Coordinates of C-alpha atoms and ligand atoms in Angstrom, one line a residue:
M207 CA 284.0 -22.6 -83.8
S208 CA 284.5 -18.9 -82.7
L209 CA 286.3 -18.0 -79.5
A210 CA 283.0 -16.5 -78.3
S211 CA 281.1 -19.7 -78.6
R212 CA 284.0 -21.8 -77.2
L213 CA 284.0 -19.5 -74.2
E214 CA 280.3 -19.9 -73.7
N215 CA 280.7 -23.7 -73.8
A216 CA 283.6 -23.5 -71.3
R217 CA 281.6 -21.2 -69.0
Q218 CA 278.6 -23.7 -68.9
Q219 CA 280.9 -26.7 -68.2
L220 CA 282.9 -24.9 -65.5
S221 CA 279.9 -23.5 -63.9
A222 CA 278.4 -26.9 -63.6
A223 CA 281.6 -28.3 -62.1
S224 CA 282.1 -25.2 -59.7
Q225 CA 285.3 -24.3 -61.5
L226 CA 284.5 -20.9 -62.9
H227 CA 287.4 -19.3 -61.2
L228 CA 289.5 -20.5 -64.1
L229 CA 288.1 -17.8 -66.2
N230 CA 288.8 -15.0 -63.7
F231 CA 291.5 -13.4 -65.9
Y232 CA 290.0 -14.3 -69.3
D233 CA 289.1 -10.7 -70.2
S234 CA 292.6 -9.4 -69.5
L235 CA 294.4 -12.0 -71.8
T236 CA 295.5 -11.5 -75.3
E237 CA 293.5 -13.4 -78.0
S238 CA 296.2 -16.1 -78.3
E239 CA 296.3 -16.6 -74.5
Q240 CA 292.4 -16.8 -74.5
A241 CA 292.7 -19.5 -77.2
K242 CA 295.3 -21.4 -75.1
L243 CA 293.2 -21.3 -71.9
L244 CA 290.1 -22.6 -73.8
K245 CA 292.2 -25.4 -75.3
H246 CA 293.4 -26.4 -71.8
I247 CA 289.8 -26.3 -70.5
E248 CA 288.4 -28.3 -73.5
R249 CA 290.8 -31.2 -72.7
V250 CA 289.3 -31.9 -69.4
D251 CA 286.3 -34.2 -68.7
W252 CA 284.6 -31.7 -66.3
P253 CA 281.5 -33.8 -65.6
A254 CA 283.7 -36.7 -64.5
L255 CA 286.2 -34.7 -62.4
P256 CA 284.4 -34.3 -59.0
A257 CA 283.8 -38.0 -58.7
I258 CA 287.4 -38.9 -59.6
V259 CA 288.7 -36.5 -56.9
K260 CA 286.3 -37.8 -54.3
D261 CA 287.0 -41.5 -55.0
A262 CA 290.9 -41.0 -55.1
L263 CA 290.7 -39.2 -51.7
A264 CA 288.5 -41.8 -50.1
Q265 CA 290.6 -44.6 -51.4
R266 CA 293.7 -42.9 -49.9
S267 CA 292.3 -42.4 -46.4
E268 CA 290.7 -45.9 -46.3
A269 CA 294.0 -47.4 -47.3
K270 CA 296.1 -45.5 -44.7
N271 CA 293.7 -46.4 -41.9
S272 CA 293.0 -50.1 -42.4
N273 CA 293.7 -52.1 -45.6
T274 CA 290.8 -54.3 -44.4
E275 CA 291.0 -56.7 -47.1
L276 CA 294.8 -57.2 -46.6
E277 CA 294.4 -57.8 -43.0
A278 CA 291.6 -60.2 -43.4
D279 CA 292.2 -63.8 -42.5
D280 CA 291.2 -64.9 -46.0
F281 CA 294.2 -63.2 -47.6
R282 CA 295.8 -65.7 -50.0
P283 CA 299.5 -65.9 -50.8
I284 CA 300.5 -66.2 -54.5
P285 CA 300.1 -70.0 -55.4
P286 CA 303.2 -71.9 -56.2
D287 CA 302.1 -72.7 -59.6
A288 CA 301.9 -69.0 -60.5
C289 CA 305.4 -68.3 -59.4
G290 CA 308.8 -69.0 -60.8
G291 CA 312.3 -67.8 -60.0
R292 CA 315.7 -67.9 -61.3
S293 CA 317.2 -68.9 -57.9
Y294 CA 315.0 -72.0 -57.4
T295 CA 314.7 -73.2 -60.9
A296 CA 317.1 -75.8 -62.3
P297 CA 319.7 -74.3 -64.7
E298 CA 318.5 -76.6 -67.6
E299 CA 315.0 -75.3 -67.0
V300 CA 316.1 -71.6 -67.0
A301 CA 318.0 -72.3 -70.2
R302 CA 314.8 -73.7 -71.7
L303 CA 312.8 -70.6 -70.7
R304 CA 315.5 -68.4 -72.0
D305 CA 315.4 -70.1 -75.3
I306 CA 311.6 -69.5 -75.5
G307 CA 312.3 -65.8 -74.9
L308 CA 315.2 -65.6 -77.4
E309 CA 313.2 -67.3 -80.1
A310 CA 310.3 -64.8 -79.6
V311 CA 312.9 -62.0 -80.0
A312 CA 314.5 -63.6 -83.0
D313 CA 311.1 -63.9 -84.7
G314 CA 310.4 -60.2 -84.1
R315 CA 307.6 -60.9 -81.7
V316 CA 308.9 -58.9 -78.7
G317 CA 308.4 -55.2 -77.8
V318 CA 309.5 -53.3 -74.8
I319 CA 307.8 -50.2 -73.3
L320 CA 309.9 -47.8 -71.3
L321 CA 308.0 -45.6 -68.8
A322 CA 310.0 -42.4 -68.9
G323 CA 307.4 -39.7 -68.2
G324 CA 308.1 -39.2 -64.5
Q325 CA 309.2 -35.8 -63.3
A326 CA 312.3 -37.1 -61.2
T327 CA 311.2 -34.9 -58.3
R328 CA 312.9 -36.9 -55.7
L329 CA 316.1 -37.1 -57.7
G330 CA 315.9 -33.3 -58.1
V331 CA 317.0 -32.8 -61.7
R332 CA 315.3 -30.8 -64.3
Y333 CA 316.1 -33.1 -67.2
P334 CA 314.7 -36.6 -68.0
K335 CA 316.0 -39.2 -65.5
G336 CA 317.2 -41.4 -68.3
L337 CA 320.0 -39.0 -69.0
Y338 CA 321.4 -39.4 -65.5
E339 CA 324.9 -40.7 -65.2
V340 CA 325.5 -42.3 -61.8
G341 CA 329.4 -42.0 -62.2
L342 CA 330.3 -45.3 -63.8
P343 CA 333.8 -45.7 -65.1
S344 CA 332.2 -45.6 -68.7
G345 CA 330.1 -42.5 -67.9
K346 CA 327.1 -44.1 -69.4
S347 CA 323.6 -42.9 -68.7
L348 CA 320.6 -44.9 -67.7
F349 CA 319.2 -44.6 -71.3
Q350 CA 322.4 -45.9 -72.8
L351 CA 322.6 -48.9 -70.4
H352 CA 319.0 -49.9 -71.3
A353 CA 319.5 -49.4 -75.0
E354 CA 322.7 -51.4 -75.1
K355 CA 321.0 -54.3 -73.3
A356 CA 318.3 -54.4 -76.0
V357 CA 320.9 -54.4 -78.6
R358 CA 322.7 -57.3 -76.9
V359 CA 319.5 -59.4 -76.4
Q360 CA 318.9 -58.9 -80.1
A361 CA 322.4 -60.2 -80.9
M362 CA 322.0 -63.2 -78.5
A363 CA 318.7 -64.1 -80.2
E364 CA 320.1 -63.9 -83.7
Q365 CA 323.1 -66.0 -82.6
R366 CA 320.9 -68.6 -81.0
F367 CA 318.3 -68.7 -83.8
P368 CA 320.1 -67.7 -86.9
G369 CA 318.2 -66.8 -90.1
R370 CA 314.9 -65.8 -88.5
A371 CA 313.0 -63.0 -90.2
G372 CA 312.3 -60.8 -87.1
G373 CA 312.9 -57.1 -87.5
G374 CA 314.4 -56.5 -84.1
I375 CA 313.0 -55.5 -80.7
V376 CA 310.6 -52.6 -81.0
W377 CA 311.0 -50.0 -78.3
Y378 CA 308.2 -47.8 -77.2
I379 CA 309.3 -44.9 -75.0
M380 CA 306.6 -43.1 -73.0
T381 CA 307.6 -39.5 -72.3
S382 CA 305.6 -36.6 -70.9
E383 CA 305.4 -32.8 -71.5
A384 CA 308.4 -32.5 -69.2
T385 CA 310.6 -35.2 -70.6
Q386 CA 309.7 -35.5 -74.4
A387 CA 312.0 -33.0 -76.0
G388 CA 315.0 -33.9 -73.8
T389 CA 314.6 -37.6 -74.4
V390 CA 314.2 -37.5 -78.1
K391 CA 317.2 -35.1 -78.5
F392 CA 319.4 -37.4 -76.4
F393 CA 318.5 -40.4 -78.5
E394 CA 319.1 -38.4 -81.7
Q395 CA 322.5 -37.0 -80.4
H396 CA 323.7 -40.6 -79.6
N397 CA 322.4 -42.2 -82.8
Y398 CA 319.9 -44.3 -80.9
F399 CA 322.7 -46.1 -79.2
G400 CA 323.0 -48.7 -81.9
L401 CA 319.2 -49.4 -82.1
R402 CA 317.6 -49.2 -85.5
R403 CA 315.7 -45.8 -85.8
E404 CA 312.6 -47.4 -87.1
N405 CA 312.4 -49.6 -83.9
V406 CA 312.2 -46.7 -81.6
V407 CA 308.8 -45.0 -81.1
F408 CA 308.4 -42.1 -78.7
F409 CA 304.9 -41.2 -77.4
K410 CA 303.8 -38.7 -75.0
Q411 CA 301.5 -39.5 -72.0
F412 CA 298.6 -37.1 -71.2
T413 CA 298.2 -34.8 -68.2
F414 CA 295.6 -34.5 -65.5
P415 CA 294.7 -31.2 -63.7
C416 CA 296.1 -30.5 -60.3
V417 CA 293.3 -29.9 -57.7
G418 CA 293.7 -27.7 -54.7
L419 CA 292.7 -29.1 -51.3
D420 CA 289.6 -27.0 -51.5
G421 CA 288.5 -29.0 -54.6
R422 CA 289.3 -26.1 -57.1
V423 CA 291.4 -26.8 -60.1
L424 CA 294.7 -24.8 -60.0
L425 CA 295.9 -22.3 -62.5
A426 CA 299.5 -22.4 -63.5
D427 CA 299.4 -18.9 -64.6
R428 CA 296.5 -16.6 -65.9
H429 CA 296.0 -18.6 -69.1
R430 CA 297.0 -22.2 -68.3
I431 CA 295.6 -24.9 -66.0
Q432 CA 298.2 -26.5 -63.7
S433 CA 298.5 -30.2 -64.6
S434 CA 300.8 -33.1 -64.1
P435 CA 301.5 -36.3 -65.9
D436 CA 298.6 -38.7 -65.4
G437 CA 300.8 -41.4 -63.8
N438 CA 302.5 -44.3 -65.5
G439 CA 299.1 -46.0 -65.9
G440 CA 298.5 -43.2 -68.4
L441 CA 300.3 -45.6 -70.7
Y442 CA 297.2 -47.3 -71.8
R443 CA 295.3 -44.3 -73.0
A444 CA 298.3 -42.7 -74.6
F445 CA 299.3 -46.0 -76.3
R446 CA 295.9 -46.2 -77.9
E447 CA 295.4 -42.6 -78.8
R448 CA 299.0 -42.0 -80.1
G449 CA 298.7 -44.9 -82.5
C450 CA 301.2 -47.2 -80.7
L451 CA 298.6 -50.1 -80.4
E452 CA 298.2 -50.0 -84.1
H453 CA 301.9 -50.0 -84.5
V454 CA 302.1 -53.2 -82.3
R455 CA 299.6 -54.9 -84.6
Q456 CA 301.4 -53.8 -87.7
R457 CA 304.7 -55.1 -86.5
G458 CA 303.1 -58.4 -85.5
L459 CA 304.3 -58.2 -81.9
T460 CA 302.8 -60.8 -79.5
C461 CA 304.3 -59.7 -76.2
L462 CA 305.9 -56.7 -74.5
Q463 CA 307.9 -56.1 -71.4
I464 CA 307.2 -52.8 -69.6
F465 CA 309.9 -51.3 -67.4
G466 CA 310.7 -48.2 -65.4
V467 CA 313.5 -45.9 -66.3
D468 CA 315.3 -45.9 -63.0
N469 CA 316.5 -49.4 -62.2
I470 CA 320.1 -49.6 -63.3
L471 CA 320.1 -53.3 -63.2
T472 CA 317.0 -53.8 -65.3
R473 CA 317.2 -56.6 -67.8
V474 CA 315.6 -55.1 -70.8
A475 CA 313.7 -57.6 -72.9
D476 CA 314.7 -60.3 -70.4
P477 CA 314.5 -63.6 -72.2
D478 CA 314.1 -65.6 -69.0
F479 CA 311.1 -63.6 -67.8
I480 CA 309.5 -63.4 -71.2
G481 CA 310.1 -67.1 -71.7
F482 CA 308.6 -67.9 -68.3
C483 CA 305.5 -65.9 -69.0
L484 CA 305.0 -67.3 -72.5
D485 CA 305.6 -70.9 -71.2
K486 CA 302.9 -70.4 -68.7
R487 CA 300.6 -68.9 -71.3
A488 CA 300.1 -65.9 -69.0
E489 CA 298.4 -62.8 -70.2
M490 CA 300.2 -60.6 -67.7
G491 CA 303.1 -61.0 -65.3
A492 CA 305.2 -59.1 -62.9
K493 CA 308.8 -59.5 -61.8
I494 CA 309.5 -59.3 -58.1
V495 CA 312.2 -59.3 -55.5
E496 CA 311.6 -60.3 -51.9
K497 CA 310.7 -57.2 -49.8
T498 CA 312.5 -57.5 -46.4
S499 CA 311.7 -54.3 -44.7
P500 CA 308.0 -53.2 -44.1
L501 CA 309.1 -49.6 -44.7
E502 CA 310.7 -50.2 -48.2
R503 CA 309.0 -48.0 -50.8
V504 CA 307.9 -50.9 -53.1
G505 CA 304.5 -52.0 -53.9
V506 CA 303.6 -55.6 -53.2
V507 CA 301.8 -58.1 -55.6
T508 CA 298.9 -59.9 -53.8
L509 CA 296.2 -62.2 -54.7
G510 CA 292.9 -60.8 -53.4
S511 CA 290.0 -62.9 -52.1
D512 CA 288.2 -62.2 -55.4
G513 CA 290.9 -64.2 -57.2
A514 CA 292.4 -61.2 -58.9
Y515 CA 296.1 -60.3 -58.7
R516 CA 297.0 -56.7 -58.1
V517 CA 299.7 -54.5 -56.7
V518 CA 299.1 -52.7 -53.5
E519 CA 301.2 -49.6 -53.7
Y520 CA 303.6 -48.6 -50.8
S521 CA 301.9 -45.3 -50.4
E522 CA 298.5 -47.0 -49.8
I523 CA 299.3 -49.8 -47.4
S524 CA 298.8 -49.5 -43.7
A525 CA 301.8 -50.0 -41.4
S526 CA 300.1 -53.1 -39.9
A527 CA 299.5 -54.8 -43.1
A528 CA 303.0 -54.1 -44.3
S529 CA 304.6 -55.5 -41.2
R530 CA 302.5 -58.7 -40.8
A531 CA 304.7 -61.7 -40.7
D532 CA 304.1 -64.9 -42.7
P533 CA 302.8 -67.5 -40.3
A534 CA 304.6 -70.2 -42.2
F535 CA 307.9 -68.3 -42.1
P536 CA 307.7 -66.0 -39.1
D537 CA 310.9 -64.1 -40.1
R538 CA 309.6 -63.1 -43.4
L539 CA 306.9 -60.6 -44.4
L540 CA 303.6 -62.0 -45.5
L541 CA 303.3 -59.4 -48.2
R542 CA 306.8 -59.7 -49.5
A543 CA 306.4 -60.0 -53.4
G544 CA 308.1 -56.6 -54.0
N545 CA 307.2 -55.0 -57.3
I546 CA 310.2 -53.7 -59.2
C547 CA 308.1 -52.2 -62.1
Q548 CA 308.9 -54.7 -64.6
H549 CA 305.8 -56.2 -66.2
F550 CA 304.9 -58.6 -69.1
L551 CA 301.8 -58.2 -71.2
T552 CA 300.8 -60.2 -74.2
A553 CA 299.8 -58.0 -77.2
D554 CA 296.2 -59.2 -76.6
G555 CA 296.4 -58.3 -72.9
L556 CA 297.7 -54.9 -73.7
A557 CA 295.0 -54.3 -76.4
K558 CA 292.4 -55.2 -73.8
A559 CA 293.9 -52.9 -71.2
C560 CA 293.9 -50.1 -73.8
Q561 CA 290.2 -50.3 -74.6
P562 CA 288.3 -47.4 -73.2
E563 CA 285.9 -49.7 -71.3
Y564 CA 288.9 -51.3 -69.4
E565 CA 291.1 -48.2 -69.3
T566 CA 288.4 -46.1 -67.7
R567 CA 287.9 -48.9 -65.0
M568 CA 291.4 -48.1 -63.7
R569 CA 291.0 -45.7 -60.8
Y570 CA 293.1 -42.5 -60.2
H571 CA 295.2 -42.5 -57.1
A572 CA 295.8 -39.3 -55.2
A573 CA 299.1 -37.8 -53.9
V574 CA 299.0 -34.7 -51.9
K575 CA 301.9 -32.4 -52.9
R576 CA 303.1 -28.9 -52.9
V577 CA 302.3 -27.5 -56.3
P578 CA 303.1 -24.1 -57.6
Y579 CA 300.0 -22.1 -58.7
C580 CA 298.5 -18.8 -59.7
D581 CA 296.2 -17.3 -57.1
P582 CA 292.8 -17.2 -58.7
D583 CA 291.9 -13.9 -57.0
T584 CA 295.0 -11.8 -57.2
G585 CA 296.9 -13.4 -60.1
S586 CA 300.1 -13.6 -58.1
L587 CA 302.3 -16.6 -58.8
I588 CA 303.1 -18.8 -55.8
D589 CA 306.2 -20.8 -56.8
S590 CA 306.9 -22.5 -53.5
P591 CA 303.8 -23.1 -51.4
P592 CA 304.7 -23.3 -47.7
A593 CA 302.7 -26.5 -47.2
E594 CA 301.1 -29.3 -49.3
N595 CA 298.3 -27.5 -51.1
A596 CA 297.1 -29.8 -53.9
I597 CA 296.3 -33.3 -55.1
K598 CA 297.9 -34.9 -58.1
L599 CA 295.9 -37.7 -59.6
E600 CA 297.7 -40.6 -61.2
K601 CA 296.8 -43.9 -62.7
F602 CA 299.2 -46.8 -61.9
V603 CA 300.5 -49.0 -64.7
F604 CA 299.8 -52.3 -62.7
D605 CA 296.2 -51.6 -62.2
V606 CA 295.5 -53.6 -65.3
F607 CA 296.5 -56.8 -63.6
P608 CA 293.1 -57.8 -62.3
F609 CA 291.9 -57.8 -66.0
A610 CA 294.1 -60.9 -66.6
G611 CA 292.1 -62.9 -64.0
P612 CA 294.0 -66.2 -63.2
K613 CA 296.2 -65.8 -66.3
F614 CA 298.8 -64.1 -64.3
V615 CA 302.3 -65.1 -63.1
V616 CA 305.2 -63.9 -61.0
W617 CA 308.8 -64.2 -61.7
E618 CA 311.1 -63.8 -58.7
V619 CA 314.7 -62.6 -59.1
P620 CA 317.6 -61.9 -56.8
R621 CA 317.7 -58.2 -55.7
E622 CA 321.5 -58.1 -56.1
S623 CA 321.4 -59.0 -59.8
E624 CA 318.2 -57.1 -60.9
F625 CA 317.1 -54.3 -58.6
S626 CA 318.9 -51.1 -57.8
P627 CA 316.7 -48.1 -58.6
L628 CA 317.7 -44.4 -58.8
K629 CA 315.1 -42.5 -56.8
N630 CA 317.0 -40.0 -54.6
G631 CA 319.7 -37.4 -55.2
P632 CA 323.4 -37.8 -54.3
S633 CA 323.0 -36.7 -50.6
A634 CA 320.7 -39.7 -49.9
S635 CA 322.1 -43.0 -48.5
S636 CA 319.7 -45.4 -50.4
E637 CA 318.3 -45.7 -54.0
C638 CA 320.7 -42.9 -55.0
P639 CA 323.6 -42.6 -57.6
N640 CA 326.1 -44.0 -55.2
T641 CA 324.2 -47.2 -54.4
C642 CA 323.3 -47.7 -58.1
R643 CA 327.0 -47.4 -59.0
R644 CA 328.0 -49.6 -56.2
D645 CA 325.5 -52.3 -57.0
L646 CA 326.2 -52.4 -60.7
L647 CA 330.0 -52.7 -60.2
A648 CA 329.6 -55.3 -57.5
L649 CA 327.5 -57.4 -59.9
H650 CA 330.0 -57.0 -62.7
S651 CA 332.8 -58.0 -60.3
T652 CA 331.1 -61.2 -59.4
W653 CA 330.8 -61.9 -63.1
L654 CA 334.5 -61.3 -63.8
S655 CA 335.8 -63.0 -60.7
A656 CA 334.6 -66.2 -62.2
S657 CA 336.8 -65.7 -65.3
D658 CA 340.4 -67.0 -65.0
T659 CA 341.5 -65.4 -68.1
F660 CA 340.2 -62.0 -66.9
Q661 CA 341.8 -62.5 -63.5
A662 CA 345.2 -63.3 -65.2
F663 CA 344.8 -60.3 -67.5
L664 CA 344.0 -58.0 -64.6
Q665 CA 347.2 -59.1 -62.7
Q666 CA 349.4 -58.5 -65.8
N667 CA 347.9 -55.2 -66.7
S668 CA 346.6 -53.4 -63.7
K669 CA 348.8 -50.6 -62.4
T670 CA 347.3 -51.1 -59.0
D671 CA 346.2 -54.3 -57.3
A672 CA 343.0 -55.9 -58.2
S673 CA 341.1 -55.0 -55.0
S674 CA 341.5 -51.2 -55.8
T675 CA 340.4 -51.6 -59.4
E676 CA 336.8 -51.2 -60.4
V677 CA 335.7 -52.8 -63.6
E678 CA 332.5 -52.3 -65.7
V679 CA 331.3 -54.6 -68.3
S680 CA 329.5 -53.1 -71.3
P681 CA 326.0 -54.5 -71.9
L682 CA 327.2 -54.9 -75.5
L683 CA 329.7 -57.5 -74.3
S684 CA 327.6 -59.4 -71.8
Y685 CA 323.9 -59.1 -70.8
S686 CA 323.9 -61.1 -67.5
G687 CA 327.4 -62.5 -67.1
E688 CA 327.5 -64.7 -70.1
D689 CA 330.5 -65.0 -72.6
L690 CA 333.1 -63.9 -70.0
A691 CA 334.5 -67.1 -68.9
N692 CA 337.4 -68.0 -71.2
R693 CA 338.0 -65.1 -73.4
S694 CA 341.4 -64.3 -74.8
D695 CA 340.6 -60.8 -76.2
W696 CA 340.7 -58.7 -73.0
Q697 CA 343.1 -56.2 -74.4
E698 CA 340.8 -55.7 -77.4
Q699 CA 337.8 -55.3 -75.1
V700 CA 339.5 -52.6 -73.2
R701 CA 340.3 -50.7 -76.5
S702 CA 336.7 -51.1 -77.7
G703 CA 335.0 -50.2 -74.5
G704 CA 333.7 -53.8 -73.8
I705 CA 335.3 -53.3 -70.3
T706 CA 336.3 -50.1 -68.6
F707 CA 338.6 -49.7 -65.6
H708 CA 338.7 -47.2 -62.9
S709 CA 341.3 -47.2 -60.2
T710 CA 340.1 -46.3 -56.6
D711 CA 343.7 -46.2 -55.4
T712 CA 344.3 -42.4 -55.0
S713 CA 347.9 -42.9 -54.4
S714 CA 348.5 -44.1 -58.0
S715 CA 346.8 -41.2 -59.7
Ligands
UD1_1237 C1 307.2 -47.6 -58.7 C2 306.0 -48.6 -58.6 C3 306.2 -49.3 -57.2 C4 307.5 -50.1 -57.2 C5 308.7 -49.1 -57.5 C6 310.0 -49.9 -57.8 C7 304.2 -47.7 -59.8 C8 302.9 -46.9 -59.7 N1 304.8 -47.8 -58.6 O1 307.1 -46.7 -57.6 O2 305.1 -50.2 -57.0 O3 307.7 -50.9 -56.1 O4 308.4 -48.3 -58.7 O5 310.9 -49.0 -58.0 O6 304.6 -48.1 -60.8 N2 306.4 -42.6 -64.6 C9 305.8 -42.2 -65.9 N3 304.8 -41.3 -65.9 C10 304.3 -40.8 -64.7 C11 304.9 -41.2 -63.5 C12 305.9 -42.2 -63.5 O7 306.3 -42.6 -67.0 O8 303.4 -40.0 -64.9 C13 307.5 -43.6 -64.7 C14 308.8 -43.1 -64.1 O9 309.4 -42.3 -65.0 C15 309.4 -44.4 -63.7 C16 308.2 -45.3 -63.4 O10 307.1 -44.7 -64.0 O11 310.1 -44.9 -64.8 C17 308.0 -45.4 -61.9 O12 307.6 -44.2 -61.4 P1 308.1 -43.7 -59.9 O13 307.3 -42.4 -59.7 O14 309.5 -43.7 -59.9 O15 307.5 -44.9 -59.1 P2 307.8 -45.3 -57.6 O16 307.0 -44.4 -56.6 O17 309.2 -45.4 -57.3

């Protein structure tokens, strides 16, 4: 189609949606810029936009004001038969569940989906968050830690169920415009951290236009619409349209674990969680930690009066609902099933969520932000708006949970062994590089303190005393503390990077 007819189409659509200002500079653009602008315009579903914006804003203000449903007396806690947890399950039962998970891995039925399209705004870096190193003795990045955990689970599965024909855990990595190039390059530079190249699939999520508080879509410059990633719930459309769903079918995967990039303690392809969900024949599941402070920025898993499970996001819960105490345990929160952004979906559940008729039922959520823009009247670029000026619209990955109906389960884990996210920069005091580093080393130290051979090795070899030596365990050596008890090869592990030391005693350096 010629540029002139594309322009005419665009003009008609924009006029009907009251967005004609996007063409204000069209006549002054070069031909290639005109083509770019038209391409941007053609990607947007203009007839749907006004209703999406209206709905997202209404949802937000309703939630902030009341959370009527959550405060209603008929709110139902998650029933015990839909819950499991490592701390209150007998070790033999956890071992049985782990075997179910490991067998699925050994048979090549398990995939993982990493959500790595976020812009890391709070962390304040301009590169993908997965590249971040929190200052561990080994200097490993989040991506490397995650990848090595997948490699280790693969090895554990092969050891437990030798001779199975599975082709390995398949890893789907969702990136965005902002993170795609840096992520792919990093994995290539590091030879996929030991994963098989054919088992790693990168796919890019889509974007959604940013809308000014006056309802007008923002320009980024004279020939581009300002947009942002469409939220981690953009997974489902991207998974379908980028061919990943078809890839899942071709590889014969039956279940997938979804996880966020920022939790340094994430158990990638967690056989316990996967085993629990498979054992319960759940279609979807969520891993949780107990939320102890009403102010903590975690969503909470709830069971609505309609019988559907869902997550109520921290940004959309009223203070009174978040603070409500459980009448049965007055010192605990009623809404305490804290979402740690690790989910389970069967391949069938995922295929359902990716169908357009389901995917379009997921609502957009609004976040009011400061967004750079190009003034549609003068063409000047405003890099740092003085106040919040725009709405970013995002879908949330967990908004598919209601589609599972009652086939939904929750797996509770101890925070100290599974949840320490990197959200903020080094100057913060929580969810920051320091706390991630601290929590990971504390966990590894509990694993190693149970190993007599390691304690003896430490005493013989450490230049300083044990209390001022930090020790990190490579995920390639141990996934969750296993295989450390009575080893005799500690010297070899130090040489090969299985464990890494760091002395905190400044006098000895
Ligand atoms: C998220 C959860 C919240 C949970 C918390 C735990 C969602 C919507 N919220 O909140 O319920 O309690 O983690 O730490 O899941 N991402 C994309 N594309 C995007 C936006 C985000 O891939 O467009 C990825 C991020 O890279 C990250 C994950 O999704 O890996 C979570 O996003 P983030 O913005 O960090 O979520 P939180 O607000 O912390």
